[in-house]
Coordinates of C-alpha atoms in Angstrom, one line a residue:
M184 CA -93.1 120.2 40.8
L185 CA -89.7 121.2 42.3
D186 CA -87.8 119.2 39.7
N187 CA -89.9 120.3 36.7
R188 CA -90.6 123.8 37.9
A189 CA -94.2 123.4 36.8
W190 CA -97.6 122.9 38.6
L191 CA -98.8 119.3 38.8
R192 CA -102.0 119.4 36.8
E193 CA -102.6 115.7 36.0
D194 CA -102.2 112.3 37.6
V195 CA -98.7 110.8 37.0
F196 CA -98.8 108.3 39.9
S197 CA -101.5 105.7 38.9
W198 CA -102.0 103.6 35.8
T199 CA -105.7 103.7 36.3
Q200 CA -106.0 107.5 36.1
L201 CA -102.8 108.3 34.3
G202 CA -103.0 111.7 32.5
Q203 CA -106.4 112.6 34.0
P204 CA -106.9 116.2 35.2
W205 CA -106.0 116.5 38.9
P206 CA -107.1 120.0 40.1
R207 CA -105.9 120.3 43.7
P208 CA -105.7 123.2 46.2
G209 CA -102.7 123.6 48.5
L210 CA -99.9 123.2 45.9
I211 CA -97.8 125.9 47.5
A212 CA -98.0 124.2 50.8
N213 CA -96.8 121.0 49.2
I214 CA -93.9 122.8 47.6
A215 CA -93.0 124.4 50.9
M216 CA -93.1 121.2 52.8
A217 CA -91.1 119.4 50.1
G218 CA -88.5 122.2 50.3
L219 CA -88.2 121.8 54.0
F220 CA -87.8 118.0 53.6
N221 CA -85.2 118.4 50.9
A222 CA -83.3 121.0 53.0
G223 CA -83.3 119.2 56.3
G224 CA -85.1 115.9 56.1
A225 CA -87.9 114.9 58.4
P226 CA -86.5 116.8 61.5
L227 CA -86.7 120.1 59.7
L228 CA -90.1 119.4 58.4
I229 CA -91.4 118.4 61.8
L230 CA -89.9 121.6 63.3
G231 CA -91.9 123.5 60.8
V232 CA -95.1 121.7 61.8
V233 CA -94.4 122.3 65.5
A234 CA -93.8 126.0 64.8
V235 CA -97.2 126.2 63.0
F236 CA -98.9 124.4 65.8
V237 CA -97.4 126.6 68.5
L238 CA -98.3 129.7 66.5
T239 CA -101.9 128.5 66.4
V240 CA -102.0 128.1 70.2
L241 CA -100.6 131.6 70.6
L242 CA -103.1 133.2 68.2
L243 CA -106.0 131.5 70.0
L244 CA -104.6 132.6 73.4
R245 CA -104.7 136.2 72.2
L246 CA -108.4 135.8 71.4
T247 CA -109.6 135.0 74.9
T248 CA -110.1 137.1 78.0
A249 CA -111.0 134.0 80.1
S250 CA -109.7 133.1 83.6
P251 CA -106.6 131.0 83.8
A252 CA -108.7 128.0 84.9
A253 CA -111.1 128.2 82.0
T254 CA -108.3 128.9 79.6
F255 CA -106.3 125.9 80.8
S256 CA -109.4 123.6 80.7
F257 CA -110.4 124.5 77.2
G258 CA -106.8 124.9 76.1
L259 CA -105.7 121.5 77.2
L260 CA -108.6 119.8 75.4
A261 CA -108.1 121.9 72.4
V262 CA -104.4 121.2 72.1
L263 CA -105.0 117.4 72.5
T264 CA -107.8 117.6 69.8
M265 CA -105.8 119.7 67.4
A266 CA -102.7 117.4 67.8
S267 CA -104.3 115.0 65.4
A268 CA -103.9 117.6 62.7
A269 CA -100.3 118.4 63.7
T270 CA -98.8 116.2 61.0
P271 CA -96.5 116.9 58.1
R272 CA -99.4 117.6 55.8
P273 CA -100.9 120.8 54.5
V274 CA -103.9 120.2 56.8
V275 CA -101.9 121.6 59.7
L276 CA -102.0 125.0 58.0
Q277 CA -105.8 125.3 58.4
L278 CA -105.3 125.9 62.1
P279 CA -103.5 129.2 62.0
L280 CA -105.6 130.3 59.1
L281 CA -108.7 129.7 61.2
A282 CA -107.3 131.6 64.1
L283 CA -106.4 134.5 61.9
T284 CA -109.9 134.6 60.4
L285 CA -111.5 134.4 63.8
T286 CA -109.3 137.3 65.0
V287 CA -110.3 139.5 62.1
L288 CA -114.0 138.8 62.5
E289 CA -114.0 139.4 66.2
R290 CA -112.3 142.7 65.8
E291 CA -114.8 143.6 63.1
R292 CA -117.6 142.9 65.5
R293 CA -116.1 145.1 68.2
H294 CA -115.9 148.2 66.0
T295 CA -119.3 149.8 65.2
S296 CA -117.9 151.3 62.0
G297 CA -115.9 148.3 61.0
T298 CA -112.2 147.7 61.0
P299 CA -109.7 147.9 58.1
M300 CA -108.5 144.4 59.1
L301 CA -111.7 143.0 57.6
W302 CA -110.5 143.8 54.1
C303 CA -107.6 141.5 54.7
L304 CA -109.9 138.5 54.4
P305 CA -109.8 138.4 50.5
I306 CA -106.0 138.3 50.8
L307 CA -106.3 135.5 53.4
A308 CA -108.6 133.7 51.0
I309 CA -105.9 133.7 48.3
A310 CA -103.4 132.3 50.7
W311 CA -105.8 129.7 52.0
V312 CA -106.7 128.2 48.7
N313 CA -103.1 127.8 47.8
L314 CA -102.2 126.3 51.2
H315 CA -105.1 123.9 51.9
G316 CA -108.5 122.8 50.6
S317 CA -110.4 123.8 53.8
F318 CA -110.8 127.4 52.5
V319 CA -114.6 126.8 52.6
F320 CA -114.4 127.4 56.4
L321 CA -113.5 131.0 55.7
F322 CA -117.0 131.5 54.2
V323 CA -118.7 129.5 57.0
L324 CA -117.1 131.9 59.5
I325 CA -118.1 135.0 57.5
G326 CA -121.6 133.8 57.1
S327 CA -121.9 132.9 60.8
Y328 CA -120.8 136.3 61.9
G329 CA -123.1 138.0 59.4
L330 CA -126.1 136.0 60.6
G331 CA -125.1 136.5 64.2
A332 CA -125.0 140.3 63.8
I333 CA -128.5 140.5 62.3
I334 CA -129.9 138.2 65.0
D335 CA -128.3 140.3 67.7
T336 CA -129.8 143.4 66.3
Y337 CA -133.3 142.1 66.6
R338 CA -132.6 140.6 70.0
S339 CA -131.5 144.1 71.2
R340 CA -134.9 145.6 70.2
T341 CA -136.8 143.4 72.6
P342 CA -137.5 145.0 76.0
T343 CA -136.4 142.0 78.0
R344 CA -132.9 141.9 76.4
S345 CA -129.9 144.1 77.2
R346 CA -128.8 146.0 74.1
I347 CA -126.2 143.8 72.3
L348 CA -125.9 145.9 69.1
D349 CA -127.1 149.2 67.9
Q350 CA -130.3 148.7 65.8
H351 CA -128.4 149.8 62.7
Q352 CA -125.1 148.1 63.4
G353 CA -126.2 144.5 62.6
P354 CA -127.3 145.2 59.0
R355 CA -124.3 147.4 58.3
A356 CA -122.0 144.7 59.6
A357 CA -123.8 142.0 57.6
W358 CA -123.5 144.1 54.4
R359 CA -119.7 144.6 55.0
L360 CA -119.3 140.9 55.5
L361 CA -121.3 140.1 52.4
V362 CA -119.1 142.4 50.3
V363 CA -115.9 140.8 51.9
G364 CA -117.3 137.4 51.3
V365 CA -117.8 138.1 47.6
L366 CA -114.3 139.6 47.3
S367 CA -112.9 136.5 49.1
M368 CA -114.7 134.2 46.6
I369 CA -113.1 136.1 43.8
G370 CA -109.8 135.6 45.6
I371 CA -110.3 131.9 45.6
V372 CA -109.9 132.0 41.8
V373 CA -106.3 133.1 42.3
N374 CA -104.7 129.6 42.1
P375 CA -103.1 127.4 39.5
F376 CA -106.5 125.9 38.5
G377 CA -108.5 129.1 38.5
A378 CA -112.3 128.8 38.9
Q379 CA -112.2 125.0 39.2
M380 CA -111.5 125.6 42.9
L381 CA -114.9 127.1 43.4
V382 CA -116.5 123.7 43.0
Y383 CA -113.8 121.9 45.1
P384 CA -115.8 122.2 48.3
L385 CA -118.7 120.3 46.6
E386 CA -116.2 117.7 45.5
T387 CA -114.8 117.4 49.0
L388 CA -118.3 117.1 50.5
A389 CA -119.1 114.3 48.1
T390 CA -115.7 112.7 48.7
G391 CA -116.5 112.3 52.4
F392 CA -119.3 109.9 51.8
G393 CA -117.1 107.5 49.8
A394 CA -113.9 108.1 51.7
A395 CA -115.6 107.3 55.0
Y396 CA -115.4 103.6 53.9
E397 CA -111.6 103.7 53.8
I398 CA -110.2 106.7 55.7
D399 CA -110.5 106.9 59.5
E400 CA -110.5 110.7 59.6
W401 CA -113.5 110.9 57.3
R402 CA -115.6 108.7 59.6
P403 CA -118.0 109.9 62.2
V404 CA -116.7 110.1 65.8
D405 CA -116.7 106.7 67.6
F406 CA -117.7 107.5 71.2
A407 CA -115.9 104.4 72.5
D408 CA -112.6 105.2 70.9
P409 CA -110.2 107.0 73.3
R410 CA -108.6 108.9 70.4
Y411 CA -111.8 111.0 70.2
W412 CA -112.3 111.6 73.9
P413 CA -110.5 115.0 73.9
F414 CA -112.8 116.2 71.1
L415 CA -115.9 114.9 73.0
G416 CA -114.6 116.6 76.1
I417 CA -114.3 120.0 74.5
L418 CA -117.6 119.5 72.8
G419 CA -119.3 118.7 76.1
L420 CA -117.5 121.6 78.0
S421 CA -118.6 124.0 75.2
A422 CA -122.2 122.8 75.6
F423 CA -122.0 123.4 79.4
A424 CA -120.5 126.9 78.8
L425 CA -123.4 127.7 76.4
I426 CA -126.0 126.7 78.9
R427 CA -124.3 128.5 81.7
S428 CA -124.1 131.7 79.7
R429 CA -127.4 131.6 77.9
D430 CA -128.6 135.0 79.2
R431 CA -125.6 136.8 77.8
L432 CA -124.8 134.9 74.7
R433 CA -123.9 136.6 71.4
S434 CA -125.9 134.8 68.7
V435 CA -122.7 134.0 66.8
D436 CA -121.5 131.8 69.7
P437 CA -124.1 129.0 69.5
I438 CA -124.0 129.3 65.7
L439 CA -120.3 128.6 65.5
L440 CA -120.2 125.9 68.1
A441 CA -123.2 124.1 66.6
V442 CA -122.0 124.2 63.0
F443 CA -118.4 123.2 63.7
G444 CA -119.4 120.7 66.4
L445 CA -121.7 119.0 63.9
L446 CA -118.9 119.0 61.3
G447 CA -116.6 117.4 63.9
L448 CA -119.1 114.7 64.8
T449 CA -119.8 113.7 61.2
A450 CA -116.2 113.6 60.1
Y451 CA -113.4 113.6 62.7
R452 CA -111.0 115.4 60.4
N453 CA -113.0 118.5 61.4
G454 CA -112.5 117.8 65.1
P455 CA -109.4 120.0 65.3
V456 CA -111.3 122.8 63.5
F457 CA -114.0 122.7 66.1
A458 CA -111.4 122.8 68.8
A459 CA -109.7 125.9 67.4
I460 CA -113.1 127.6 67.3
A461 CA -114.3 126.4 70.7
F462 CA -111.2 127.2 72.6
P463 CA -111.5 131.1 72.8
I464 CA -115.3 131.2 72.6
G465 CA -116.0 128.4 75.2
A466 CA -113.3 129.6 77.6
S467 CA -114.7 133.2 77.6
L468 CA -118.2 131.9 78.1
L469 CA -117.2 129.6 80.9
S470 CA -115.5 132.6 82.6
G471 CA -118.6 134.7 82.3
R472 CA -116.8 137.0 79.9
P473 CA -118.8 136.9 76.6
S474 CA -116.4 139.2 74.7
I475 CA -113.4 137.3 73.5
V476 CA -111.4 140.3 72.2
G477 CA -111.7 144.0 72.6
S478 CA -110.3 147.0 74.5
E479 CA -111.4 145.5 77.8
A480 CA -109.1 142.5 77.3
V481 CA -106.2 144.2 79.1
A482 CA -108.3 145.0 82.1
L483 CA -109.8 141.5 82.3
A484 CA -106.6 139.5 81.9
N485 CA -103.6 141.0 83.7
R486 CA -100.1 140.1 82.8
S487 CA -99.7 137.5 85.5
E488 CA -102.8 135.6 84.3
R489 CA -101.6 135.8 80.7
A490 CA -98.1 134.6 81.6
V491 CA -99.6 131.6 83.4
E492 CA -101.8 130.8 80.4
V493 CA -99.1 131.1 77.9
T494 CA -96.7 129.0 79.9
L495 CA -99.1 126.2 80.6
L496 CA -100.2 125.9 77.0
L497 CA -96.8 126.2 75.5
V498 CA -95.7 123.3 77.8
V499 CA -98.6 121.3 76.5
A500 CA -97.8 122.1 72.9
V501 CA -94.2 121.3 73.3
S502 CA -95.1 118.0 75.1
V503 CA -97.4 117.0 72.2
A504 CA -94.6 117.8 69.7
A505 CA -92.1 115.8 71.8
I506 CA -94.4 112.8 71.8
A507 CA -95.0 113.0 68.1
W508 CA -91.3 113.5 67.2
P509 CA -90.1 109.9 67.2
A510 CA -92.7 108.8 64.7
F511 CA -91.2 111.2 62.1
T512 CA -87.5 110.5 62.6
T513 CA -85.9 108.2 60.1
A514 CA -85.8 105.3 62.5
G515 CA -89.3 106.0 63.8
N516 CA -90.6 106.2 60.3
S517 CA -89.1 102.8 59.4
R518 CA -90.7 101.2 62.4
A519 CA -94.0 102.7 61.7
D520 CA -93.9 101.6 58.1
A521 CA -93.0 98.1 59.1
E522 CA -95.9 98.0 61.6
W523 CA -98.5 99.5 59.3
F524 CA -97.6 98.2 55.9
G525 CA -95.4 95.1 56.5
A526 CA -92.3 96.4 54.7
H527 CA -91.0 93.1 53.2
A528 CA -93.8 92.4 50.7
I529 CA -94.5 96.0 49.8
D530 CA -90.8 96.7 49.3
A531 CA -90.5 93.9 46.9
V532 CA -93.3 95.4 44.8
A533 CA -92.0 98.9 45.1
G534 CA -88.6 97.7 44.0
G535 CA -90.0 96.6 40.7
E536 CA -89.5 92.9 41.2
Y537 CA -92.9 92.0 39.9
P538 CA -94.7 92.7 36.6
Q539 CA -97.2 95.6 36.1
P540 CA -100.0 96.6 36.1
I541 CA -100.5 96.1 39.8
W542 CA -103.7 95.9 41.8
N543 CA -102.9 97.3 45.3
S544 CA -105.1 98.0 48.3
Y545 CA -105.9 101.5 49.2
D546 CA -103.6 101.7 52.2
Q547 CA -100.6 100.3 50.3
G548 CA -100.8 102.9 47.5
T549 CA -99.2 105.9 49.2
Y550 CA -96.2 103.8 50.3
L551 CA -95.8 102.4 46.8
I552 CA -95.8 106.0 45.4
W553 CA -93.3 107.1 48.0
H554 CA -90.9 104.2 47.5
G555 CA -91.6 103.0 43.9
W556 CA -92.6 105.9 41.7
P557 CA -91.9 106.6 38.9
D558 CA -90.9 103.0 38.1
V559 CA -94.0 101.6 39.7
L560 CA -97.5 103.0 39.1
V561 CA -100.4 102.3 41.6
S562 CA -104.0 101.3 40.9
M563 CA -105.4 103.0 44.0
D564 CA -104.1 105.4 46.7
S565 CA -105.1 108.2 49.0
R566 CA -105.9 110.4 46.0
S567 CA -108.5 108.0 44.7
D568 CA -111.3 109.8 46.4
L569 CA -110.6 112.8 44.2
H570 CA -110.5 110.8 41.0
G571 CA -113.7 109.1 42.0
L572 CA -115.5 112.5 41.8
R573 CA -115.4 112.7 38.0
S574 CA -117.1 110.6 35.4
S575 CA -115.4 109.4 32.2
T576 CA -116.4 112.7 30.5
G577 CA -114.8 114.8 33.2
R578 CA -118.1 116.1 34.6
L579 CA -118.5 116.8 38.3
A580 CA -119.9 113.6 39.7
V581 CA -122.2 115.2 42.3
L582 CA -125.7 116.6 42.2
G583 CA -127.0 114.0 39.8
F584 CA -124.2 113.0 37.4
R585 CA -122.9 109.9 39.3
K586 CA -122.1 109.0 42.8
E587 CA -118.5 109.9 43.4
S588 CA -117.9 106.9 45.6
D589 CA -118.5 104.3 42.9
R590 CA -114.8 103.7 42.3
V591 CA -114.0 103.6 46.0
R592 CA -116.9 101.2 46.7
E593 CA -115.9 98.9 43.9
H594 CA -112.4 98.7 45.3
I595 CA -113.8 97.9 48.7
A596 CA -116.1 95.2 47.2
E597 CA -113.0 93.6 45.5
W598 CA -111.0 93.8 48.7
N599 CA -113.9 92.0 50.5
A600 CA -114.2 89.4 47.7
E601 CA -117.8 90.6 46.9
R602 CA -116.9 90.7 43.2
D603 CA -115.5 88.1 40.8
A604 CA -112.1 89.6 41.2
P605 CA -110.2 86.8 39.2
A606 CA -112.4 87.5 36.1
R607 CA -112.2 91.3 36.6
F608 CA -108.4 91.2 37.0
A609 CA -108.0 89.0 33.9
A610 CA -110.0 91.5 31.9
Q611 CA -107.9 94.4 33.1
G612 CA -104.6 92.5 32.6
I613 CA -103.6 92.7 36.2
Q614 CA -100.2 90.9 36.7
T615 CA -99.6 91.4 40.4
V616 CA -101.8 91.9 43.5
L617 CA -100.6 93.5 46.7
V618 CA -103.1 93.3 49.5
E619 CA -103.4 92.8 53.3
R620 CA -103.3 89.2 54.5
V621 CA -106.6 89.6 56.3
S622 CA -108.4 90.5 53.0
P623 CA -110.9 87.9 51.8
L624 CA -109.6 88.6 48.4
V625 CA -106.5 86.5 49.1
E626 CA -108.6 83.3 49.5
Q627 CA -110.7 84.1 46.4
L628 CA -107.6 84.6 44.3
E629 CA -105.9 81.5 45.6
D630 CA -109.0 79.4 44.9
A631 CA -108.7 80.7 41.3
G632 CA -105.1 79.5 41.0
W633 CA -103.2 82.7 42.0
H634 CA -100.1 81.9 44.1
R635 CA -98.2 83.8 46.8
V636 CA -94.7 84.9 46.0
E637 CA -94.1 87.3 49.0
E638 CA -95.7 87.8 52.4
D639 CA -95.0 89.2 55.8
E640 CA -97.0 89.9 58.9
R641 CA -99.2 92.5 57.2
A642 CA -99.3 92.0 53.4
V643 CA -99.1 89.3 50.7
V644 CA -98.1 89.5 47.0
L645 CA -99.9 87.2 44.6
L646 CA -99.3 86.4 40.9
P647 CA -101.8 84.9 38.4
P648 CA -101.7 81.3 37.3

């Protein structure tokens, strides 16, 4: 896009989907990150990621009136959970966008007549769709606060409950949020692909079912995996805070924690999102302070408390960044590539030493694009989940047209030697296969006369007889 000064609207990376439409949110984020990389390489790009991460922590800190102990407990778990999203990908930008949205909605709730900040959300929607595809969370937050306002109104009318909202405030707030939600949906259309982005959340939802077979972050949380323990920790602490504060809960609190907690459990890529939501809400509840923003914030959190909280969490954020830094330096990247891909075999293919078309495994595709494109085109890569969403006629392959995961599942079946790969590859004219050594496909192809020409500790390259 930088070279051609034009939006990337179709696939130019794979021979299997070459020229197919490729509607995608977040193009501006990709351009910005590419600009940082071109200007200063990986170090400057990582500095940008760290800055976004620290900004998120600061925004979330401003939302809470919790005690230092509660803030540190939730903050530590939140930072460790959100760290998985602190990578040089547009996904990191969803964190400050979430924090900004939460800030606006909380201030709206604290003003009986509404706040002008609320009308910034449609502008935020325009920014969000052009920065990352998680813009659907904006509408989840708006809907949760609207529902919470209505429920709190009826709770306030019962004689056993203290008045949470004026009896007319909830419906008024819900109507304002509805109007803002509609305007924000109109704002989503302001992107290079227009109204196509309105169905992108459905495509993403469908993607998850197929991508879970291949991509770790789309899989449900594994309770035995230490990588997920910070998320499980903040989830459990949030549940404890809810139970402890059940008599003074705002209705929106359990709604938000339940919805985003479930999203995090079903697909871990949503774990950092839950952490960003749970940090200010859970810390305030644990402290016995149900309001997370408002005029009383200054009285409840004096400057010394706030200084301690900011210092502690900045130390944590910087520590996480320092740990992650070596993986993104040039030398660290090379080591990671060698460990993950097995650089010898894949470099031979990326260098154009073997004939095309190439059948490559899912994990190898991104590396091939990075090191071999445009001379080498891939068959499958990390964008395959998107292409799998559309049928040959271009129709959306959800809600009855066709299961979007067909293409991904077929690829997995070939990798596992559950299909007659030699016959399929012959019909497709496949000239080279790049696959992990542990794949059963290797033995199946060798039994059919294919022979190895390159291999290392991770991957093998095979040519047909």
